[in-house]
PDB file of C-alpha atoms in Angstrom:
ATOM      1  CA  UNK A   1       0.000   0.000   0.000  1.00 77.00           C
ATOM      2  CA  UNK A   2       0.868   3.677  -0.171  1.00 85.00           C
ATOM      3  CA  UNK A   3       3.095   5.241   2.519  1.00 90.00           C
ATOM      4  CA  UNK A   4       2.939   9.033   2.911  1.00 95.00           C
ATOM      5  CA  UNK A   5       5.374  11.005   5.036  1.00 97.00           C
ATOM      6  CA  UNK A   6       4.785  14.663   5.878  1.00 97.00           C
ATOM      7  CA  UNK A   7       7.185  17.322   7.187  1.00 97.00           C
ATOM      8  CA  UNK A   8       7.410  19.373   9.289  1.00 97.00           C
ATOM      9  CA  UNK A   9       5.016  18.323  12.054  1.00 97.00           C
ATOM     10  CA  UNK A  10       4.750  21.928  13.299  1.00 97.00           C
ATOM     11  CA  UNK A  11       5.389  25.212  11.535  1.00 98.00           C
ATOM     12  CA  UNK A  12       5.278  28.719  12.977  1.00 98.00           C
ATOM     13  CA  UNK A  13       5.427  31.672  10.588  1.00 98.00           C
ATOM     14  CA  UNK A  14       5.093  35.424  10.856  1.00 98.00           C
ATOM     15  CA  UNK A  15       1.977  36.882   9.301  1.00 98.00           C
ATOM     16  CA  UNK A  16       2.701  37.780   5.705  1.00 98.00           C
ATOM     17  CA  UNK A  17       5.488  35.221   5.302  1.00 98.00           C
ATOM     18  CA  UNK A  18       5.232  32.008   3.276  1.00 98.00           C
ATOM     19  CA  UNK A  19       4.685  28.484   4.583  1.00 98.00           C
ATOM     20  CA  UNK A  20       5.793  25.294   2.850  1.00 98.00           C
ATOM     21  CA  UNK A  21       4.795  21.739   3.767  1.00 98.00           C
ATOM     22  CA  UNK A  22       6.355  18.738   2.036  1.00 98.00           C
ATOM     23  CA  UNK A  23       5.139  15.171   1.557  1.00 98.00           C
ATOM     24  CA  UNK A  24       6.712  12.089   0.026  1.00 97.00           C
ATOM     25  CA  UNK A  25       4.906   9.007  -1.210  1.00 96.00           C
ATOM     26  CA  UNK A  26       6.002   5.494  -2.037  1.00 94.00           C
ATOM     27  CA  UNK A  27       3.734   4.191  -4.831  1.00 90.00           C
ATOM     28  CA  UNK A  28       4.924   5.448  -8.211  1.00 86.00           C
ATOM     29  CA  UNK A  29       1.494   4.586  -9.666  1.00 87.00           C
ATOM     30  CA  UNK A  30      -0.258   7.204  -7.505  1.00 88.00           C
ATOM     31  CA  UNK A  31      -1.768   9.926  -9.660  1.00 89.00           C
ATOM     32  CA  UNK A  32      -3.826  12.144  -7.359  1.00 92.00           C
ATOM     33  CA  UNK A  33      -2.577  14.246  -4.436  1.00 95.00           C
ATOM     34  CA  UNK A  34      -4.998  16.259  -2.274  1.00 96.00           C
ATOM     35  CA  UNK A  35      -4.355  18.647   0.582  1.00 98.00           C
ATOM     36  CA  UNK A  36      -6.756  19.119   3.485  1.00 98.00           C
ATOM     37  CA  UNK A  37      -7.069  21.878   6.070  1.00 98.00           C
ATOM     38  CA  UNK A  38      -8.550  21.049   9.460  1.00 97.00           C
ATOM     39  CA  UNK A  39      -9.589  23.798  11.830  1.00 96.00           C
ATOM     40  CA  UNK A  40     -10.050  23.055  15.504  1.00 94.00           C
ATOM     41  CA  UNK A  41     -13.129  20.938  16.181  1.00 93.00           C
ATOM     42  CA  UNK A  42     -14.067  20.587  12.516  1.00 96.00           C
ATOM     43  CA  UNK A  43     -13.731  17.981   9.805  1.00 96.00           C
ATOM     44  CA  UNK A  44     -10.877  18.280   7.273  1.00 97.00           C
ATOM     45  CA  UNK A  45     -11.674  20.395   4.231  1.00 97.00           C
ATOM     46  CA  UNK A  46     -10.216  19.749   0.798  1.00 96.00           C
ATOM     47  CA  UNK A  47      -8.402  22.943  -0.188  1.00 97.00           C
ATOM     48  CA  UNK A  48      -6.444  21.982  -3.290  1.00 97.00           C
ATOM     49  CA  UNK A  49      -5.423  18.896  -5.222  1.00 94.00           C
ATOM     50  CA  UNK A  50      -3.185  18.001  -8.127  1.00 94.00           C
ATOM     51  CA  UNK A  51      -3.123  15.184 -10.622  1.00 89.00           C
ATOM     52  CA  UNK A  52       0.003  13.638 -12.058  1.00 82.00           C
ATOM     53  CA  UNK A  53      -0.375  15.192 -15.496  1.00 82.00           C
ATOM     54  CA  UNK A  54       0.575  18.648 -14.160  1.00 84.00           C
ATOM     55  CA  UNK A  55       3.520  19.894 -12.137  1.00 91.00           C
ATOM     56  CA  UNK A  56       1.936  22.865 -10.377  1.00 94.00           C
ATOM     57  CA  UNK A  57      -1.501  24.201  -9.534  1.00 94.00           C
ATOM     58  CA  UNK A  58      -2.428  27.524  -7.939  1.00 96.00           C
ATOM     59  CA  UNK A  59      -5.543  28.840  -6.254  1.00 95.00           C
ATOM     60  CA  UNK A  60      -5.119  32.401  -4.985  1.00 96.00           C
ATOM     61  CA  UNK A  61      -2.592  32.238  -2.119  1.00 97.00           C
ATOM     62  CA  UNK A  62      -2.132  28.473  -2.116  1.00 98.00           C
ATOM     63  CA  UNK A  63      -0.256  26.320  -4.600  1.00 98.00           C
ATOM     64  CA  UNK A  64       0.776  22.710  -4.862  1.00 98.00           C
ATOM     65  CA  UNK A  65       3.795  21.384  -6.739  1.00 97.00           C
ATOM     66  CA  UNK A  66       4.442  17.802  -7.747  1.00 96.00           C
ATOM     67  CA  UNK A  67       7.689  16.055  -8.610  1.00 95.00           C
ATOM     68  CA  UNK A  68       6.779  12.560  -9.813  1.00 92.00           C
ATOM     69  CA  UNK A  69      10.375  11.551 -10.403  1.00 93.00           C
ATOM     70  CA  UNK A  70      11.305  12.231  -6.802  1.00 94.00           C
ATOM     71  CA  UNK A  71       7.853  11.177  -5.544  1.00 95.00           C
ATOM     72  CA  UNK A  72       7.186  14.267  -3.510  1.00 95.00           C
ATOM     73  CA  UNK A  73       4.675  17.093  -3.508  1.00 97.00           C
ATOM     74  CA  UNK A  74       4.445  20.320  -1.556  1.00 98.00           C
ATOM     75  CA  UNK A  75       1.883  22.847  -0.370  1.00 98.00           C
ATOM     76  CA  UNK A  76       2.844  26.523  -0.553  1.00 98.00           C
ATOM     77  CA  UNK A  77       0.898  29.222   1.256  1.00 98.00           C
ATOM     78  CA  UNK A  78       1.932  32.788   0.449  1.00 98.00           C
ATOM     79  CA  UNK A  79       1.147  35.984   2.376  1.00 98.00           C
ATOM     80  CA  UNK A  80      -0.025  33.971   5.370  1.00 98.00           C
ATOM     81  CA  UNK A  81      -2.898  35.297   7.450  1.00 97.00           C
ATOM     82  CA  UNK A  82      -4.144  34.366  10.948  1.00 96.00           C
ATOM     83  CA  UNK A  83      -6.987  32.344   9.417  1.00 97.00           C
ATOM     84  CA  UNK A  84      -4.393  30.061   7.798  1.00 98.00           C
ATOM     85  CA  UNK A  85      -3.612  28.668  11.273  1.00 98.00           C
ATOM     86  CA  UNK A  86      -4.814  25.039  11.205  1.00 98.00           C
ATOM     87  CA  UNK A  87      -3.620  21.466  10.760  1.00 97.00           C
ATOM     88  CA  UNK A  88      -2.825  20.523   7.169  1.00 98.00           C
ATOM     89  CA  UNK A  89      -2.833  16.964   5.826  1.00 97.00           C
ATOM     90  CA  UNK A  90      -1.493  15.632   2.551  1.00 97.00           C
ATOM     91  CA  UNK A  91      -2.693  12.346   1.052  1.00 95.00           C
ATOM     92  CA  UNK A  92      -2.171   9.912  -1.805  1.00 93.00           C
ATOM     93  CA  UNK A  93      -4.515   7.211  -3.156  1.00 88.00           C
ATOM     94  CA  UNK A  94      -4.263   3.567  -2.180  1.00 82.00           C
ATOM     95  CA  UNK A  95      -6.873   1.236  -3.726  1.00 77.00           C
ATOM     96  CA  UNK A  96     -10.283   2.631  -2.663  1.00 76.00           C
ATOM     97  CA  UNK A  97      -8.708   4.723   0.063  1.00 86.00           C
ATOM     98  CA  UNK A  98      -6.466   7.686   0.769  1.00 90.00           C
ATOM     99  CA  UNK A  99      -3.272   7.344   2.785  1.00 92.00           C
ATOM    100  CA  UNK A 100      -2.804  10.490   4.856  1.00 94.00           C
ATOM    101  CA  UNK A 101       0.312  12.134   6.165  1.00 96.00           C
ATOM    102  CA  UNK A 102       0.590  12.676   9.914  1.00 96.00           C
ATOM    103  CA  UNK A 103      -0.341  16.354   9.625  1.00 97.00           C
ATOM    104  CA  UNK A 104       1.362  19.741  10.039  1.00 97.00           C
ATOM    105  CA  UNK A 105       0.182  22.217  12.639  1.00 97.00           C
ATOM    106  CA  UNK A 106       0.622  25.687  11.164  1.00 98.00           C
ATOM    107  CA  UNK A 107       0.576  28.714  13.464  1.00 98.00           C
ATOM    108  CA  UNK A 108       0.575  32.194  11.955  1.00 98.00           C
ATOM    109  CA  UNK A 109       1.935  34.791  14.396  1.00 96.00           C
ATOM    110  CA  UNK A 110       0.411  38.250  14.208  1.00 91.00           C
TER     111      UNK A 110
ATOM    112  CA  UNK B   1     -24.706  19.817  -4.487  1.00 87.00           C
ATOM    113  CA  UNK B   2     -23.593  17.082  -2.146  1.00 89.00           C
ATOM    114  CA  UNK B   3     -23.724  17.339   1.624  1.00 94.00           C
ATOM    115  CA  UNK B   4     -22.686  14.983   4.385  1.00 97.00           C
ATOM    116  CA  UNK B   5     -24.258  14.890   7.829  1.00 97.00           C
ATOM    117  CA  UNK B   6     -23.118  13.295  11.054  1.00 98.00           C
ATOM    118  CA  UNK B   7     -24.897  12.979  14.362  1.00 96.00           C
ATOM    119  CA  UNK B   8     -24.696  13.447  17.137  1.00 97.00           C
ATOM    120  CA  UNK B   9     -22.142  16.262  17.187  1.00 97.00           C
ATOM    121  CA  UNK B  10     -20.974  15.388  20.689  1.00 97.00           C
ATOM    122  CA  UNK B  11     -21.543  12.381  22.896  1.00 97.00           C
ATOM    123  CA  UNK B  12     -20.517  11.422  26.421  1.00 98.00           C
ATOM    124  CA  UNK B  13     -20.952   7.744  27.243  1.00 97.00           C
ATOM    125  CA  UNK B  14     -19.988   5.508  30.178  1.00 98.00           C
ATOM    126  CA  UNK B  15     -17.579   2.620  29.726  1.00 97.00           C
ATOM    127  CA  UNK B  16     -19.432  -0.523  28.700  1.00 97.00           C
ATOM    128  CA  UNK B  17     -22.356   1.271  27.084  1.00 97.00           C
ATOM    129  CA  UNK B  18     -23.340   0.781  23.424  1.00 97.00           C
ATOM    130  CA  UNK B  19     -22.632   3.240  20.635  1.00 97.00           C
ATOM    131  CA  UNK B  20     -24.318   4.208  17.402  1.00 97.00           C
ATOM    132  CA  UNK B  21     -23.041   7.033  15.198  1.00 98.00           C
ATOM    133  CA  UNK B  22     -24.796   7.860  11.983  1.00 98.00           C
ATOM    134  CA  UNK B  23     -23.613   9.396   8.741  1.00 98.00           C
ATOM    135  CA  UNK B  24     -25.729  10.262   5.722  1.00 98.00           C
ATOM    136  CA  UNK B  25     -24.835  11.733   2.350  1.00 97.00           C
ATOM    137  CA  UNK B  26     -27.158  13.736   0.120  1.00 96.00           C
ATOM    138  CA  UNK B  27     -26.949  14.676  -3.520  1.00 94.00           C
ATOM    139  CA  UNK B  28     -25.051  11.683  -4.856  1.00 91.00           C
ATOM    140  CA  UNK B  29     -25.570   7.999  -5.457  1.00 89.00           C
ATOM    141  CA  UNK B  30     -23.409   4.942  -4.820  1.00 90.00           C
ATOM    142  CA  UNK B  31     -20.704   6.859  -2.934  1.00 92.00           C
ATOM    143  CA  UNK B  32     -17.731   5.201  -1.287  1.00 92.00           C
ATOM    144  CA  UNK B  33     -18.065   5.778   2.465  1.00 95.00           C
ATOM    145  CA  UNK B  34     -15.429   5.917   5.187  1.00 95.00           C
ATOM    146  CA  UNK B  35     -15.169   6.068   8.981  1.00 96.00           C
ATOM    147  CA  UNK B  36     -12.063   7.618  10.537  1.00 96.00           C
ATOM    148  CA  UNK B  37     -11.042   8.182  14.143  1.00 96.00           C
ATOM    149  CA  UNK B  38      -8.796  11.009  15.245  1.00 94.00           C
ATOM    150  CA  UNK B  39      -7.272  11.026  18.720  1.00 88.00           C
ATOM    151  CA  UNK B  40      -6.541  14.438  20.251  1.00 82.00           C
ATOM    152  CA  UNK B  41      -3.735  16.141  18.346  1.00 80.00           C
ATOM    153  CA  UNK B  42      -3.203  13.114  16.134  1.00 84.00           C
ATOM    154  CA  UNK B  43      -3.693  12.071  12.538  1.00 90.00           C
ATOM    155  CA  UNK B  44      -6.518  10.271  10.760  1.00 94.00           C
ATOM    156  CA  UNK B  45      -6.933   6.563  11.381  1.00 92.00           C
ATOM    157  CA  UNK B  46      -9.137   4.767   8.857  1.00 93.00           C
ATOM    158  CA  UNK B  47     -11.504   2.373  10.630  1.00 95.00           C
ATOM    159  CA  UNK B  48     -13.881   1.121   7.918  1.00 95.00           C
ATOM    160  CA  UNK B  49     -14.753   1.773   4.316  1.00 92.00           C
ATOM    161  CA  UNK B  50     -17.578   0.677   2.073  1.00 93.00           C
ATOM    162  CA  UNK B  51     -17.866   0.609  -1.705  1.00 89.00           C
ATOM    163  CA  UNK B  52     -21.519  -0.487  -1.735  1.00 89.00           C
ATOM    164  CA  UNK B  53     -24.515  -1.548   0.333  1.00 89.00           C
ATOM    165  CA  UNK B  54     -23.575  -4.396   2.641  1.00 86.00           C
ATOM    166  CA  UNK B  55     -19.895  -4.210   1.628  1.00 90.00           C
ATOM    167  CA  UNK B  56     -17.764  -3.265   4.607  1.00 93.00           C
ATOM    168  CA  UNK B  57     -13.985  -3.483   4.887  1.00 91.00           C
ATOM    169  CA  UNK B  58     -12.295  -3.201   8.264  1.00 90.00           C
ATOM    170  CA  UNK B  59      -8.859  -1.643   8.510  1.00 87.00           C
ATOM    171  CA  UNK B  60      -7.956  -2.309  12.134  1.00 80.00           C
ATOM    172  CA  UNK B  61      -9.094  -4.857  14.707  1.00 69.00           C
ATOM    173  CA  UNK B  62     -11.186  -3.250  17.414  1.00 79.00           C
ATOM    174  CA  UNK B  63     -14.463  -3.471  19.278  1.00 89.00           C
ATOM    175  CA  UNK B  64     -16.221  -1.301  16.700  1.00 94.00           C
ATOM    176  CA  UNK B  65     -18.329  -2.383  13.731  1.00 95.00           C
ATOM    177  CA  UNK B  66     -19.855  -0.628  10.748  1.00 96.00           C
ATOM    178  CA  UNK B  67     -22.941  -1.177   8.651  1.00 96.00           C
ATOM    179  CA  UNK B  68     -24.382   0.319   5.500  1.00 96.00           C
ATOM    180  CA  UNK B  69     -28.118  -0.394   5.488  1.00 94.00           C
ATOM    181  CA  UNK B  70     -28.832   2.062   2.671  1.00 94.00           C
ATOM    182  CA  UNK B  71     -26.820   3.470  -0.228  1.00 95.00           C
ATOM    183  CA  UNK B  72     -26.108   6.792   1.473  1.00 96.00           C
ATOM    184  CA  UNK B  73     -26.166   5.772   5.133  1.00 97.00           C
ATOM    185  CA  UNK B  74     -23.162   4.567   7.119  1.00 97.00           C
ATOM    186  CA  UNK B  75     -23.382   3.580  10.778  1.00 97.00           C
ATOM    187  CA  UNK B  76     -20.597   3.023  13.302  1.00 97.00           C
ATOM    188  CA  UNK B  77     -21.473   0.860  16.308  1.00 97.00           C
ATOM    189  CA  UNK B  78     -20.101  -0.732  19.417  1.00 96.00           C
ATOM    190  CA  UNK B  79     -21.710  -3.120  21.878  1.00 96.00           C
ATOM    191  CA  UNK B  80     -19.471  -2.080  24.790  1.00 96.00           C
ATOM    192  CA  UNK B  81     -17.391   1.098  24.739  1.00 96.00           C
ATOM    193  CA  UNK B  82     -13.834   1.237  26.094  1.00 95.00           C
ATOM    194  CA  UNK B  83     -12.022   4.291  27.430  1.00 95.00           C
ATOM    195  CA  UNK B  84      -9.720   4.048  24.410  1.00 93.00           C
ATOM    196  CA  UNK B  85     -12.688   4.586  22.078  1.00 94.00           C
ATOM    197  CA  UNK B  86     -12.736   8.281  22.986  1.00 95.00           C
ATOM    198  CA  UNK B  87     -11.913  10.518  20.051  1.00 95.00           C
ATOM    199  CA  UNK B  88     -13.177  12.520  17.123  1.00 97.00           C
ATOM    200  CA  UNK B  89     -15.045  10.335  14.628  1.00 97.00           C
ATOM    201  CA  UNK B  90     -15.203  11.490  11.046  1.00 98.00           C
ATOM    202  CA  UNK B  91     -17.292  10.157   8.203  1.00 98.00           C
ATOM    203  CA  UNK B  92     -16.253  10.833   4.616  1.00 96.00           C
ATOM    204  CA  UNK B  93     -17.518  10.082   1.142  1.00 94.00           C
ATOM    205  CA  UNK B  94     -15.974   9.938  -2.290  1.00 91.00           C
ATOM    206  CA  UNK B  95     -17.527   9.560  -5.739  1.00 88.00           C
ATOM    207  CA  UNK B  96     -17.398   6.095  -7.220  1.00 72.00           C
ATOM    208  CA  UNK B  97     -15.005   6.890 -10.069  1.00 65.00           C
ATOM    209  CA  UNK B  98     -13.785   3.578 -11.423  1.00 56.00           C
ATOM    210  CA  UNK B  99     -13.350   2.371  -7.881  1.00 51.00           C
ATOM    211  CA  UNK B 100     -10.695   4.874  -6.853  1.00 57.00           C
ATOM    212  CA  UNK B 101     -10.876   6.531  -3.445  1.00 53.00           C
ATOM    213  CA  UNK B 102     -10.119  10.027  -4.600  1.00 79.00           C
ATOM    214  CA  UNK B 103     -11.545  13.374  -3.573  1.00 87.00           C
ATOM    215  CA  UNK B 104     -12.830  12.431  -0.158  1.00 92.00           C
ATOM    216  CA  UNK B 105     -15.176  14.900   1.503  1.00 95.00           C
ATOM    217  CA  UNK B 106     -15.503  14.882   5.261  1.00 97.00           C
ATOM    218  CA  UNK B 107     -18.442  15.431   7.553  1.00 97.00           C
ATOM    219  CA  UNK B 108     -18.386  17.729  10.603  1.00 97.00           C
ATOM    220  CA  UNK B 109     -17.426  14.901  12.983  1.00 97.00           C
ATOM    221  CA  UNK B 110     -18.671  13.489  16.290  1.00 97.00           C
ATOM    222  CA  UNK B 111     -16.725  14.145  19.481  1.00 97.00           C
ATOM    223  CA  UNK B 112     -17.024  11.011  21.657  1.00 97.00           C
ATOM    224  CA  UNK B 113     -15.920  10.984  25.280  1.00 97.00           C
ATOM    225  CA  UNK B 114     -16.006   7.696  27.158  1.00 97.00           C
ATOM    226  CA  UNK B 115     -15.906   8.057  30.952  1.00 96.00           C
TER     227      UNK B 115
END
């Protein structure tokens, strides 16, 4: 099955700075990579995803990059704001399921 | 549009009592359904998934069980709760696209405390 590793486990950034979270995966056949944001006490929310036929995808202040050769993908948040503080999870498909990373707790300091 | 509901939102139960958590999905048909548990400050642990009515796959041995009595209804149960069953229970669904578990959408979760 798929094995997803996520780094760092915690990330503290100054408001306005950028945040980068990296994930690696093990199954070279994986072709879909979503990112989820989970706010305290709520269910994870899909914020962006990328498929293996593209190398980068942007949506306003967030972007995801994919390097299939190296089997890693990253989430980039620019111009961070206090509302970006949350736990972020990456994932990769495995049969009928998603294998999730362990999560990154992002804290944006005002 | 599709929506996913979970209830109850919070639950406090004594050790040894039964459990029933319900999840329903609206606006789609034949979804794949999933139950996850999340301990405080931890990641997502997949408990069960279902690709159709009556088809349940268990990921980890435990005292929990799942059932899917209707296409868009997924139930998590226990006959006797343990202290270790405390946690945040999340239901999720994904469209049945050639059998791949992509694009999972999560419900609001149920916070279970076992005392």
